Amino acid sequence: MGVHNSRLVKLFCWFVVVTAFFLNGFLIGWYARPTQTQSNSDAESHGYLRDFLDEMQADNIKQYLRKFTRLPHLAGTEQNHRLALEIRDEWLRFGLDSVDIVPYDVLLSYPNQTRPNYISIVDDQGSEVFNTSLSEPVPEGYEDISDIVPPYSAFSAKGQPEGDLVYVNYGRTEDFFQLEREMGINCTGKIVIARYGKIFRGNKVKNAILAGATGIILFSDPADYCAPGVKTYPDGWNLPGGGAQRGNVLNLNGAGDPLTPGYPAKEYTYRLSVDKGVGLPKIPVHPIGYTDAANLLKNMGGLIPPNNWKGDLNISYRIGPGFTAEFTTQKVRMNIHTNNQVTRIYNVIGKIRGAVEPDRYVILGGHRDAWVFGGIDPVTGAAVVHESVRSAGKLVNQGWRPRRTIIFASWDAEEFGLLGSTEWAEDNSRLLQERGVAYINADSAIEGTYTLRIDCTPSLHSLVYDVTKQIGSPDEEHAGISLYESWHKKDNWTGDRDAPRISKLGSGSDFEAYFIRLGIASGRARYTKDRKTERYSSYPVYHSVYETFELVERFYDPSFRKLLAVAQVRGGLIFQLADSQLLPLDCNEYAFSLNKYSRSIFQLAQKHQGDLLKYQVSFDSLFSAVDNFTAAARDFHDRLTHLDLTNPMEVRMVNDQMMYLERAFVDPLGLPGRPFYRHIIFAPSSHNKYAGESFPGIYDAMFDIENSEDPAAAWEEVKRQISVAAFTVHAAATTLMPAA
Amino acid sequence: MGVHNSRLVKLFCWFVVVTAFFLNGFLIGWYARPTQTQSNSDAESHGYLRDFLDEMQADNIKQYLRKFTRLPHLAGTEQNHRLALEIRDEWLRFGLDSVDIVPYDVLLSYPNQTRPNYISIVDDQGSEVFNTSLSEPVPEGYEDISDIVPPYSAFSAKGQPEGDLVYVNYGRTEDFFQLEREMGINCTGKIVIARYGKIFRGNKVKNAILAGATGIILFSDPADYCAPGVKTYPDGWNLPGGGAQRGNVLNLNGAGDPLTPGYPAKEYTYRLSVDKGVGLPKIPVHPIGYTDAANLLKNMGGLIPPNNWKGDLNISYRIGPGFTAEFTTQKVRMNIHTNNQVTRIYNVIGKIRGAVEPDRYVILGGHRDAWVFGGIDPVTGAAVVHESVRSAGKLVNQGWRPRRTIIFASWDAEEFGLLGSTEWAEDNSRLLQERGVAYINADSAIEGTYTLRIDCTPSLHSLVYDVTKQIGSPDEEHAGISLYESWHKKDNWTGDRDAPRISKLGSGSDFEAYFIRLGIASGRARYTKDRKTERYSSYPVYHSVYETFELVERFYDPSFRKLLAVAQVRGGLIFQLADSQLLPLDCNEYAFSLNKYSRSIFQLAQKHQGDLLKYQVSFDSLFSAVDNFTAAARDFHDRLTHLDLTNPMEVRMVNDQMMYLERAFVDPLGLPGRPFYRHIIFAPSSHNKYAGESFPGIYDAMFDIENSEDPAAAWEEVKRQISVAAFTVHAAATTLMPAA
């Protein structure tokens, strides 16, 4: 090998080495460069989820519950404003990017401070021979608290109607029909008395007005507000005889502030005159406890009601009208002086800005205002939100930032008709419509000690199961297993599938405007009673002065582990919705549910088989639309498995499809006569705001069949509603198909 | 320097060289790697725009106009279906990705084939002493054509009302007020006769019904349908005395098919009964030419009208009621047998799938159906769309693909109330709401020979100027300069600014559902007359049998260069909207226009200064909202200049903000009583569908002030509308602010 050769070899080596370094450099450069702005991979995100869940502490929730229930904080009062400022300051301290107080001026309603509301029995001289109590006996330890608002029906008309009493059971549509048709009782000019329970109180009031009543008294019957074998508060969690349920008696159907329907109640906003306000009852309404109720009911005359109209008072229930025997000349008089007034309320809105898609919003919202102390409603919810904010803030301080923007909301004036949340939704309707990914509601976190209760849109089912599998069960008898497992054992979704039961959303809390008006995927979570054995309405002391910190600490959740589990469920949902690269929404679950609902509404129609033939009513178009949707959802999820996750535009496009799926079920024309209830798949029926119905338009039209004097016209409306539902499901299917 | 040292130097050199190569490699690798999926850069896109514009040929447009005007192609006829299939086949051949025929079953209206419509003068024996003609004299060359529908008012009620005639001028709201208040004429039970012009014919019919008329005759007065010094067709382009204007007389207010308001008219869709259909007039209506009109009017009695009520007929105009002198016993009888019937119509929908954002839609749509041959309306538009499709298809065949999806639409049944376009908008409402970037309308491309006319949303102003600067002027006297320049010379936007004038969108063509209902940025372009000197309505032979190919070839555009220019404007807008990386929408222009409109509606209110004080009407909230919007728009465009264009998510987010800006002006509750007119900034007033008003809610409320019997209530409505407008502008501003 000569010099020449050796030089060549050397040169060659040089070349090889240099090329190798170049290539090395090139490759390192090529791969080092990020191809997209990606926050956390989903694996990293999962680690942060664990941290987020583990950071939350039962004891913190307890402290927050203690702190936020010391004083009454009714909407529109100085105390509730102070609480808003306190929460804002703490959320800022916890680490949120921004926290704002957002005020609105809405119509609220308070008792007259100098002329108390009460109900009398008056003799034929007009003298009051019996008066109901002016307030509830205050629980021990709270004797020195001022500003406890006495039980009243918010937005009641003023007035002093006098007349014979008619007992109308729960005051449901069917109760009034039974009264009129089977018992031949005409309520015109009467004062009706209805027991609380089964349906939203505002629906009872509406029914009473339709029946011609001049006033309505609402009472808590022990049959509905005392669990067997449980003592009354403070010795147990049953409602004492002197306790009564406050509450608004509006029929807003989602309008928010009665004076500014459709628009936020800002300073410049045009306000209807109060006589044209939405949903305000035209008659006096007043709530009483069962001790007072017994006195009003015990001397009633008239028919003996059927057994399922009888409660557990130690009297013989009678329908009336009026009193019996020596009491026939006595009348009942209501004395109601409650005032409506436009009042400033305050939402607290906190944000964590999204790292990758700041224009996508995931919302955790719950109300802050309480009728009195809010021991359960809403502070179990507000305390849970507070702890979620603290935990999220801690992650932010450590450098984490979710993919999407998270919004935390402390709503005001929920008790007066979901006013704070609805006004904010109206104020931000354009942003929410274009950018709202999901809304998780955070009202009362507990109403029983048995197991988890979830009401949510079908596309959240899979995420709920996923999240609850990552949370430990708080049930003492189920230590060491997941929440999912204990929930599954206690409340299996029998019939449909072997999984924990999930319910439909109704209304009655702040998700309403977000879900039913705007079509944002929504859900709620709380601990609940055993629906198979516990038959009382709500929880017994609901909306009474006995909703205290001690009620929760002694009876509902002494360890605060159930509230912690609820915090982890709500928080876990928000976290995953905000941080997953692909939205954790399951369109196949929506298809599954639509299938079930369409079969169920078809079944409901089968009791009119003759009419179905006679009026040529067919559900085929609906079934066909559901089949079409089912195929579109399946194909969509199939395509998802082949998605290029490194292509940010492709990810954004499929996420948009998932986000807008819920929106596609919104009909801009709304349900008949209810312009703010626009979700064609889920809304309360017109007969009970609390219960969510599927295909509410069809449901309500069918409900009317039995009461209509023109069945041909009534069946035409059913057919129209079937057509609207079929179109809506078809339209939703198009949103899941390839874009062009 | 020893060996040791020399080796060190050598090693150092090695190190430097190797490192240099590595770094070189790294940097090349780093920068070589594409950071996003980008179709064409904007520079490339610009080159394709030039190709796209240059590919279009005047002669092709001429051939298409010739081909599509040989036979009548009324909506719902076999011939118009055949034309749809032909267009589908050609669009596929041109290179679109997909072309579909999309049918709907809508309510149309045709004359009874065996009982012709006409109007008689009857004597006191009931004998017909004069009858109007049953058809128009057919132009030369078309004598053998069958299926020419005679002049009629589509959707007229059937009937044979008889009575005295009242001349109501143009039949405007103010004309009827003048009749009733100043002349003391009551139209109840009368047949009214109105001249065409100034407002949409459907508004005339509505006013006649409100006035109590039992029938309405519409005629073309030479004052409104003949230009001075111009001969009648075929010797010129004026309307002959035997010609008459067809047209629908609905008051749909954007509902689309009268039997399926809000929903697409598919097979399964629920249909209202015809008596409940939207907008159908309850009285007979019929159009006549000026030869017939002279015979009806010449013997009228009663008051002499004011001069501005007199047309150019060689008679002495009288108000009536009824005839004069020896004719007083004569009456007028209408004989109308027109039938409504549900009929299948066919849209043609063609697509070019977007390369980067297939889920963003840019639409070029125009109708295909014509009253007879459609020489101007719509085929000048349809021929232009056809040539645009051919040019775009050619680019696609060369490998080009736009960033966003382009949709081309050939609508059916526009003449019957914008039915094809509205049903398709309803059918695809969810997709359009989430994904619609812009809609460019392509109805008649020429109505005069003077200069360009653009009606569009303010955010398109800058793009229109940009595009017209890239197109040559077709004006013979302006050879060699741009369309922008010749347009600027002929129609300067005096007062506001030194630029060509652009007008507001009204209604009366297929953009309506897209713009006014859905809030998609829209515009239209055509060649027009000189508005300063030419005072006739529309173009004289509008909707007559004289709209032929020869009309355009001989009088309107012999070189077809004006139609080519319009094709390039419409096509250029679509191209830039579909292919620019950043959407070419200008929010500052919207702010500028809102400023102007708010000042103008404020000015309009100043004629009621006393009332403004008395009822405390203030426009401050609106001015403040406009200021807020102006600042938000300015900041938005400032931020745009700092945008990282290599970050696809950032680009998508700002484009979404621009796309959704127009949507933000839509109020889901709609304008009062007009649920499908939902744009708060632009809609026709309730008094004339053709003219676009800004702040139509406020405008209509102010219009009502003068006619209201309860001014306090009328001013309350003005205040409410100001509040709605202020809120809407504020809400739109929020969409331009940073997302979180």
mmCIF file of N, CA and C in Angstrom, chain B residues 675-712:
data_model
loop_
_atom_site.group_PDB
_atom_site.id
_atom_site.type_symbol
_atom_site.label_atom_id
_atom_site.label_comp_id
_atom_site.label_asym_id
_atom_site.label_seq_id
_atom_site.Cartn_x
_atom_site.Cartn_y
_atom_site.Cartn_z
ATOM 1 N N PRO B 675 -89.090 34.879 12.683
ATOM 2 C CA PRO B 675 -88.107 33.982 13.305
ATOM 3 C C PRO B 675 -86.962 33.577 12.382
ATOM 4 N N PHE B 676 -87.140 33.722 11.053
ATOM 5 C CA PHE B 676 -86.080 33.314 10.140
ATOM 6 C C PHE B 676 -85.243 34.486 9.643
ATOM 7 N N TYR B 677 -85.595 35.666 10.052
ATOM 8 C CA TYR B 677 -84.726 36.825 9.823
ATOM 9 C C TYR B 677 -84.044 37.104 11.162
ATOM 10 N N ARG B 678 -82.809 36.665 11.275
ATOM 11 C CA ARG B 678 -82.161 36.662 12.585
ATOM 12 C C ARG B 678 -80.934 37.567 12.665
ATOM 13 N N HIS B 679 -80.592 38.223 11.562
ATOM 14 C CA HIS B 679 -79.398 39.072 11.558
ATOM 15 C C HIS B 679 -79.797 40.437 12.099
ATOM 16 N N ILE B 680 -79.137 40.844 13.186
ATOM 17 C CA ILE B 680 -79.544 42.085 13.854
ATOM 18 C C ILE B 680 -79.004 43.313 13.140
ATOM 19 N N ILE B 681 -77.963 43.152 12.327
ATOM 20 C CA ILE B 681 -77.393 44.312 11.631
ATOM 21 C C ILE B 681 -78.024 44.518 10.250
ATOM 22 N N PHE B 682 -78.305 43.419 9.555
ATOM 23 C CA PHE B 682 -78.829 43.531 8.184
ATOM 24 C C PHE B 682 -80.046 42.645 7.973
ATOM 25 N N ALA B 683 -81.122 43.231 7.558
ATOM 26 C CA ALA B 683 -82.285 42.455 7.097
ATOM 27 C C ALA B 683 -83.165 43.435 6.336
ATOM 28 N N PRO B 684 -84.053 42.926 5.490
ATOM 29 C CA PRO B 684 -85.004 43.829 4.856
ATOM 30 C C PRO B 684 -85.924 44.394 5.929
ATOM 31 N N SER B 685 -86.424 45.588 5.706
ATOM 32 C CA SER B 685 -87.456 46.077 6.608
ATOM 33 C C SER B 685 -88.717 45.273 6.354
ATOM 34 N N SER B 686 -89.645 45.343 7.281
ATOM 35 C CA SER B 686 -90.910 44.627 7.098
ATOM 36 C C SER B 686 -91.726 45.211 5.956
ATOM 37 N N HIS B 687 -91.315 46.361 5.436
ATOM 38 C CA HIS B 687 -92.117 47.053 4.444
ATOM 39 C C HIS B 687 -91.621 46.876 3.022
ATOM 40 N N ASN B 688 -90.443 46.291 2.848
ATOM 41 C CA ASN B 688 -89.922 46.055 1.501
ATOM 42 C C ASN B 688 -88.822 45.021 1.548
ATOM 43 N N LYS B 689 -89.155 43.824 1.059
ATOM 44 C CA LYS B 689 -88.199 42.729 1.121
ATOM 45 C C LYS B 689 -86.930 43.024 0.336
ATOM 46 N N TYR B 690 -87.013 43.841 -0.698
ATOM 47 C CA TYR B 690 -85.837 44.040 -1.538
ATOM 48 C C TYR B 690 -84.728 44.841 -0.874
ATOM 49 N N ALA B 691 -85.108 45.823 -0.067
ATOM 50 C CA ALA B 691 -84.099 46.752 0.432
ATOM 51 C C ALA B 691 -83.521 46.282 1.758
ATOM 52 N N GLY B 692 -82.202 46.268 1.838
ATOM 53 C CA GLY B 692 -81.555 45.925 3.090
ATOM 54 C C GLY B 692 -81.516 47.124 4.010
ATOM 55 N N GLU B 693 -81.950 46.945 5.229
ATOM 56 C CA GLU B 693 -81.835 48.020 6.220
ATOM 57 C C GLU B 693 -80.755 47.636 7.214
ATOM 58 N N SER B 694 -80.066 48.638 7.745
ATOM 59 C CA SER B 694 -79.170 48.357 8.858
ATOM 60 C C SER B 694 -79.970 48.563 10.150
ATOM 61 N N PHE B 695 -79.644 47.749 11.163
ATOM 62 C CA PHE B 695 -80.425 47.729 12.406
ATOM 63 C C PHE B 695 -81.926 47.645 12.094
ATOM 64 N N PRO B 696 -82.338 46.587 11.386
ATOM 65 C CA PRO B 696 -83.744 46.495 10.939
ATOM 66 C C PRO B 696 -84.741 46.452 12.095
ATOM 67 N N GLY B 697 -84.336 45.929 13.225
ATOM 68 C CA GLY B 697 -85.253 45.899 14.368
ATOM 69 C C GLY B 697 -85.581 47.299 14.833
ATOM 70 N N ILE B 698 -84.552 48.126 14.953
ATOM 71 C CA ILE B 698 -84.781 49.517 15.363
ATOM 72 C C ILE B 698 -85.553 50.251 14.269
ATOM 73 N N TYR B 699 -85.140 50.024 13.022
ATOM 74 C CA TYR B 699 -85.774 50.697 11.891
ATOM 75 C C TYR B 699 -87.282 50.429 11.864
ATOM 76 N N ASP B 700 -87.644 49.152 11.956
ATOM 77 C CA ASP B 700 -89.069 48.801 11.914
ATOM 78 C C ASP B 700 -89.827 49.387 13.103
ATOM 79 N N ALA B 701 -89.203 49.357 14.264
ATOM 80 C CA ALA B 701 -89.875 49.903 15.448
ATOM 81 C C ALA B 701 -90.107 51.411 15.278
ATOM 82 N N MET B 702 -89.143 52.091 14.666
ATOM 83 C CA MET B 702 -89.301 53.531 14.434
ATOM 84 C C MET B 702 -90.360 53.785 13.362
ATOM 85 N N PHE B 703 -90.390 52.935 12.358
ATOM 86 C CA PHE B 703 -91.391 53.057 11.303
ATOM 87 C C PHE B 703 -92.792 53.032 11.914
ATOM 88 N N ASP B 704 -92.942 52.184 12.935
ATOM 89 C CA ASP B 704 -94.259 52.017 13.548
ATOM 90 C C ASP B 704 -94.681 53.192 14.418
ATOM 91 N N ILE B 705 -93.711 54.012 14.792
ATOM 92 C CA ILE B 705 -94.033 55.150 15.661
ATOM 93 C C ILE B 705 -95.154 55.981 15.052
ATOM 94 N N GLU B 706 -95.017 56.238 13.741
ATOM 95 C CA GLU B 706 -95.948 57.185 13.121
ATOM 96 C C GLU B 706 -97.353 56.623 12.982
ATOM 97 N N ASN B 707 -97.451 55.308 13.012
ATOM 98 C CA ASN B 707 -98.758 54.695 12.784
ATOM 99 C C ASN B 707 -99.363 54.136 14.059
ATOM 100 N N SER B 708 -98.653 54.283 15.164
ATOM 101 C CA SER B 708 -99.118 53.614 16.369
ATOM 102 C C SER B 708 -100.177 54.432 17.082
ATOM 103 N N GLU B 709 -101.147 53.752 17.632
ATOM 104 C CA GLU B 709 -102.143 54.444 18.445
ATOM 105 C C GLU B 709 -101.704 54.536 19.897
ATOM 106 N N ASP B 710 -100.593 53.847 20.224
ATOM 107 C CA ASP B 710 -100.079 53.875 21.593
ATOM 108 C C ASP B 710 -98.595 54.216 21.518
ATOM 109 N N PRO B 711 -98.290 55.529 21.368
ATOM 110 C CA PRO B 711 -96.885 55.900 21.166
ATOM 111 C C PRO B 711 -95.974 55.463 22.315
ATOM 112 N N ALA B 712 -96.486 55.448 23.515
ATOM 113 C CA ALA B 712 -95.640 55.028 24.646
ATOM 114 C C ALA B 712 -95.175 53.595 24.428
#
